[in-house]
Short mmCIF file of C-alpha atoms and ligand atoms in Angstrom, two decimals:
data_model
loop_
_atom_site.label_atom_id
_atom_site.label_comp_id
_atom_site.label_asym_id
_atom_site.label_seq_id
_atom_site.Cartn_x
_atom_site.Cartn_y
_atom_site.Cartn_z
CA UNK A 1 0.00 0.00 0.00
CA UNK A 2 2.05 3.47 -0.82
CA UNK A 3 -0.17 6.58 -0.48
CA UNK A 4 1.12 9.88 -1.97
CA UNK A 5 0.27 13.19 -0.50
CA UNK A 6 1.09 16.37 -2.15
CA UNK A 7 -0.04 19.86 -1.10
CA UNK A 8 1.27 23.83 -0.28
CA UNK A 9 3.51 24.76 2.13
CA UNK A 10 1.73 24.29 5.16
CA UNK A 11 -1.27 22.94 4.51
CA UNK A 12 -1.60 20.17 7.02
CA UNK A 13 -0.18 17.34 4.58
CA UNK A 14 2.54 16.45 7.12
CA UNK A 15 -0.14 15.95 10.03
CA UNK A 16 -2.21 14.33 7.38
CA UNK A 17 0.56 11.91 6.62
CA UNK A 18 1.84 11.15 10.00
CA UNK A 19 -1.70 10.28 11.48
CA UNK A 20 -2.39 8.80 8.47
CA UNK A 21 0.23 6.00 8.09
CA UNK A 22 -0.20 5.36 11.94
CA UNK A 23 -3.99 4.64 11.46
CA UNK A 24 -2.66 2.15 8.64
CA UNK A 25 0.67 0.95 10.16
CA UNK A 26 2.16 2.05 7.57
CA UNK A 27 5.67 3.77 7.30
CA UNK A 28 5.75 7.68 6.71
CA UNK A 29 8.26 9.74 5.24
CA UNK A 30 8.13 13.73 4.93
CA UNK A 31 10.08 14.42 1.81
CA UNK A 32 10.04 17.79 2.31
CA UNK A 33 12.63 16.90 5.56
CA UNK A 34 15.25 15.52 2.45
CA UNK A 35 14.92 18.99 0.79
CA UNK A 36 15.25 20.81 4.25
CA UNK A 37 18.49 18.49 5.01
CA UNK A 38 19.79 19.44 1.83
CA UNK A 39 19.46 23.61 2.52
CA UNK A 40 20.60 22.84 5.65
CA UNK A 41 23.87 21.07 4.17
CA UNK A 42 24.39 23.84 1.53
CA UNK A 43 24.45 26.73 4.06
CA UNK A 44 26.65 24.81 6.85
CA UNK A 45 29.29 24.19 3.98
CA UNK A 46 28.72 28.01 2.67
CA UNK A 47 28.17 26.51 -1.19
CA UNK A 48 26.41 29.21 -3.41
CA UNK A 49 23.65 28.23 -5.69
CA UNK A 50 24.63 30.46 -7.83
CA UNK A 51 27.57 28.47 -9.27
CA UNK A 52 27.56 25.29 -7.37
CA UNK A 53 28.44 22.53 -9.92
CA UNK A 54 25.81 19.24 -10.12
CA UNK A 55 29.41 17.38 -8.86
CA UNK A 56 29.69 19.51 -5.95
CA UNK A 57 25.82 19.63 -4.90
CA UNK A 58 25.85 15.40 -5.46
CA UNK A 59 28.99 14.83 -3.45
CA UNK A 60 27.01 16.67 -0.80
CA UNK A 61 23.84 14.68 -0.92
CA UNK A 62 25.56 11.55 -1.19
CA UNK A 63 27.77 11.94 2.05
CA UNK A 64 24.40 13.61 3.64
CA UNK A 65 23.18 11.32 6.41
CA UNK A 66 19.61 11.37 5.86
CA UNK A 67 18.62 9.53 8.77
CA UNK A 68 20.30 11.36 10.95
CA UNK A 69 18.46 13.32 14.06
CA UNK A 70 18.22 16.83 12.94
CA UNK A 71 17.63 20.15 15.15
CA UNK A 72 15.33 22.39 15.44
CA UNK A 73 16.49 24.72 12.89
CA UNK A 74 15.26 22.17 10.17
CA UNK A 75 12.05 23.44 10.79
CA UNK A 76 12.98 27.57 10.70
CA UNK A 77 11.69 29.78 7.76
CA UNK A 78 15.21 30.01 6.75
CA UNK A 79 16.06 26.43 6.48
CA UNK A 80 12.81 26.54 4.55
CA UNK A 81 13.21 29.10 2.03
CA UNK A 82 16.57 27.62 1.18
CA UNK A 83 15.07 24.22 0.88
CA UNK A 84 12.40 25.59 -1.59
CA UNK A 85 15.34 27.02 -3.70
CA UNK A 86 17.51 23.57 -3.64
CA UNK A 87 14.64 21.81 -4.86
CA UNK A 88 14.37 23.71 -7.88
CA UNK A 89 17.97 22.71 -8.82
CA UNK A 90 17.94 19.05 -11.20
CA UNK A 91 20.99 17.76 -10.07
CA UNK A 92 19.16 17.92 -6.10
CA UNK A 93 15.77 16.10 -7.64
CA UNK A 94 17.72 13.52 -9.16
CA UNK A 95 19.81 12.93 -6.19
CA UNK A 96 17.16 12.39 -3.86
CA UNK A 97 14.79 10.66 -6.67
CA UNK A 98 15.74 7.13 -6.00
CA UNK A 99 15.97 7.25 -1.96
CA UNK A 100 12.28 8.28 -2.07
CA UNK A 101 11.39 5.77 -4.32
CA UNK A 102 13.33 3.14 -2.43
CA UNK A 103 11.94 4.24 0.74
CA UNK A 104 8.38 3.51 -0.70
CA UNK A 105 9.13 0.61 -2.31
CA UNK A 106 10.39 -1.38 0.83
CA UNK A 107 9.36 0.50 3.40
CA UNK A 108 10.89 -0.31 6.96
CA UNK A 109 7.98 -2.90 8.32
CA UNK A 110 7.12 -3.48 5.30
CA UNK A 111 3.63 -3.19 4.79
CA UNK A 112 3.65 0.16 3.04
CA UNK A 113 4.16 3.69 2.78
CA UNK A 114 2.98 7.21 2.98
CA UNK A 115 4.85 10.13 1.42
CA UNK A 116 4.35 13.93 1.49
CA UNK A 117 5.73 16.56 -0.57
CA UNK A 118 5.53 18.18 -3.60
CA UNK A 119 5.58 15.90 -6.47
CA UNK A 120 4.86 12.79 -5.18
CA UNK A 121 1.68 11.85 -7.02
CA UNK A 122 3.10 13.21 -10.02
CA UNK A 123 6.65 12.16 -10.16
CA UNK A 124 8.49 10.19 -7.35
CA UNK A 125 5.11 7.50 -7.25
CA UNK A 126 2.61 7.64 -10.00
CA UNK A 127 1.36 4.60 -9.65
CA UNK A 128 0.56 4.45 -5.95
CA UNK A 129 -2.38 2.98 -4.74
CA UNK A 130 -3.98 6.22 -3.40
CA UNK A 131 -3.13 10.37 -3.96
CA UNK A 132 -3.90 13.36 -2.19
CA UNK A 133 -3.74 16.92 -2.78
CA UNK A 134 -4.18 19.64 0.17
CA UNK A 135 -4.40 23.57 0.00
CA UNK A 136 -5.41 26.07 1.97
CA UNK A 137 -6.07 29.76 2.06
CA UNK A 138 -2.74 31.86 2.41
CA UNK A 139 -3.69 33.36 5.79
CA UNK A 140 -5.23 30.58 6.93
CA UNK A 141 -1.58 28.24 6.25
CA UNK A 142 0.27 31.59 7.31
CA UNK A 143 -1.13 31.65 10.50
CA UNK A 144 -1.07 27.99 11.13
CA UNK A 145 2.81 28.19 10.16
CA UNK A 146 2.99 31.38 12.49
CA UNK A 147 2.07 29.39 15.24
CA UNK A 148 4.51 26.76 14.91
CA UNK A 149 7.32 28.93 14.10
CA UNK A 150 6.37 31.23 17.58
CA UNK A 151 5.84 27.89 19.64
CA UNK A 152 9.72 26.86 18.27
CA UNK A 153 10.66 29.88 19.71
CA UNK A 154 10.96 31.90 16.48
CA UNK A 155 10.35 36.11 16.60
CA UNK A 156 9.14 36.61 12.83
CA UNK A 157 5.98 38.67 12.31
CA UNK A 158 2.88 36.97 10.63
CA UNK A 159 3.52 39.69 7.91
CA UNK A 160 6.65 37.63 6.98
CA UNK A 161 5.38 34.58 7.40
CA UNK A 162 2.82 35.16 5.04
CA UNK A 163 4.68 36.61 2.55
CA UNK A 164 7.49 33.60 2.65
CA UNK A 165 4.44 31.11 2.19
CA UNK A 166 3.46 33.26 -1.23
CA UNK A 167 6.63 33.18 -2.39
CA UNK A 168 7.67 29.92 -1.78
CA UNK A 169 4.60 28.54 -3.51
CA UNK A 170 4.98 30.85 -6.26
CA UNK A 171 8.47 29.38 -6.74
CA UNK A 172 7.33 25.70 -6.26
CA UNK A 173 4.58 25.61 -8.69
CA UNK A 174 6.27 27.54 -10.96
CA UNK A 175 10.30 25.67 -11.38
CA UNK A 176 10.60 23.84 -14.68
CA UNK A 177 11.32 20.42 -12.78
CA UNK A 178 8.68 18.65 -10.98
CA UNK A 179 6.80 21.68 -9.81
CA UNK A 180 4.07 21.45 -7.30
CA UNK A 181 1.01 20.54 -9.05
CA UNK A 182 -1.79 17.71 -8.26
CA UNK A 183 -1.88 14.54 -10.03
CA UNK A 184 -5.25 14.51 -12.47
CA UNK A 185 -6.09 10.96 -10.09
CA UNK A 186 -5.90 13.15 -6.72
CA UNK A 187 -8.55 13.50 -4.62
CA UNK A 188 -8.49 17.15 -3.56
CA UNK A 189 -8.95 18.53 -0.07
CA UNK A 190 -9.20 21.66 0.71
CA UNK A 191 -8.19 22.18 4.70
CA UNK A 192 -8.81 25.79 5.24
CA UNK A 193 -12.23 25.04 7.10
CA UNK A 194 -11.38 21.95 8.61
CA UNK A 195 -8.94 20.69 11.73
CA UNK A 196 -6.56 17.89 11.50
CA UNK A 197 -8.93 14.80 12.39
CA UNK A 198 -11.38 16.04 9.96
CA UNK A 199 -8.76 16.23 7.10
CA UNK A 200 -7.96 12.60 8.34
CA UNK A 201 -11.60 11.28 8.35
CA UNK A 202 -12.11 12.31 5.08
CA UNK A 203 -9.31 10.65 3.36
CA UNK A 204 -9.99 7.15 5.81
CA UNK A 205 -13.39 7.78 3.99
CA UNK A 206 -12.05 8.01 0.69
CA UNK A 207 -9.34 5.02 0.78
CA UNK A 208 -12.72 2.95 1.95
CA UNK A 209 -14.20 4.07 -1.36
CA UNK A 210 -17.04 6.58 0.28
CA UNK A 211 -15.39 9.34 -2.25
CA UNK A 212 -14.95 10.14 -6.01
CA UNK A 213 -11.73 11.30 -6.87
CA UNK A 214 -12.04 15.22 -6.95
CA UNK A 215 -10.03 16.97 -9.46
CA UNK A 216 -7.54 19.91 -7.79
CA UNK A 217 -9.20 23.18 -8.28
CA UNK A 218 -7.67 26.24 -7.84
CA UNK A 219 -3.83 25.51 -8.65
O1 DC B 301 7.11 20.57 3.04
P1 DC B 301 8.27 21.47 3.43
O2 DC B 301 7.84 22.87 3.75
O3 DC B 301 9.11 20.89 4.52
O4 DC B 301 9.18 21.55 2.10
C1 DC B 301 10.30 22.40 1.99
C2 DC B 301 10.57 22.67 0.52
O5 DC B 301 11.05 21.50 -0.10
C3 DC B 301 9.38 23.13 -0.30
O6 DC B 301 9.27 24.54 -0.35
C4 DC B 301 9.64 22.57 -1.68
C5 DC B 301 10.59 21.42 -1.45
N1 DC B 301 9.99 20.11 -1.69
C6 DC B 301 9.94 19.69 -3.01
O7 DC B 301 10.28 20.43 -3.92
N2 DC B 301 9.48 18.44 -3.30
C7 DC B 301 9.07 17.62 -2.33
N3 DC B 301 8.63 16.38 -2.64
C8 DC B 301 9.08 18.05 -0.98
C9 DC B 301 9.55 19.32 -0.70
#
């Protein structure tokens, strides 16, 4: 069983996906946490997008323990921003490609997976058994994001956070490779009305067939 999730920064897919493959005993895996690792990776080793080599950016991934326990700062707006950018770069998609895939494929207990990101329906798992795509108003993801960022201990104003959200959606959806976009089998969710356990009845109701698939509107 591999279920792919796909939605906008902050929209709840992560909560959706963690509750989700507990319900199902499945294993989960936030893929947005590779692309964070990777930003993370780049600005510890001061490389510069700007004229990093695909040699230099895949010796980094490659000696990157994924696994590994990261800190808090994985989660900042920075680490975020600069994760957004990284994933825009071929060289990073294609590195991190075939660990996804892998990790889906034969999944630590084995009985299946759930993955979140950005172009998991699309790309990284076409064929899985079941996709969803989440969204949510800007404010309403802004101030949901605002809240986690202040409870991490954060100072940014919601101002900022709002405007990061905008832009980093604007530069997800729009990059030439594997951009953010729903996969014409999702089923479509929008979250801005709704709190976590309803986002997570809904889709238990749609993987026991009480649902049509709903195209993405919207995006
Ligand atoms: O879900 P997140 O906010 O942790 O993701 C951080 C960034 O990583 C996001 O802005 C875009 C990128 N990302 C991606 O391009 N593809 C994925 N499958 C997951 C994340």
């Amino acid at each position: 069983m591999i279920i792919a999730i796909d939605g906008t920064a902050a929209s709840g897919k992560g909560t959706l996906g963690r509750t989700l493959a507990m319900r199902l005993g499945l294993d989960y895996l936030d893929t947005g946490q590779l692309y964070r690792a990777v930003g993370l990776a780049v600005k510890l080793a001061g490389v510069n997008l700007e004229d990093a080599s695909d040699e230099t950016l895949k010796t980094l991934i490659d000696q990157l323990d994924l696994c590994q326990k990261f800190g808090p700062e994985l989660r900042s707006s920075e680490i975020g921003e600069l994760a957004s950018k990284v994933a825009a770069i071929a060289q990073v998609r294609t590195s991190l490609l075939e660990r996804q895939r892998d990790f889906a494929h034969n999944p630590p207990h084995g009985k299946g997976a759930v993955l979140d990101g950005r172009d998991i329906g699309s790309v990284v798992l076409p064929d899985a058994d079941a996709k969803f795509f989440i969204d949510a108003a800007a404010d309403i993801r802004a101030t949901r994001r605002h809240l986690e960022l202040k409870a991490r201990g954060e100072d940014i104003e919601f101002s900022e956070v709002l405007a990061d959200i905008i832009k980093r959606d604007c530069r997800d959806k729009n990059r030439t490779i594997a951009p953010l976009i729903a996969a014409s089998d999702a089923f479509f969710i929008d979250s801005s009305d709704k709190n976590a356990d309803e986002v997570l009845a809904i889709c238990l109701d749609y993987l026991d067939g009480g649902h049509e698939p709903q195209a993405a509107t919207g995006l």
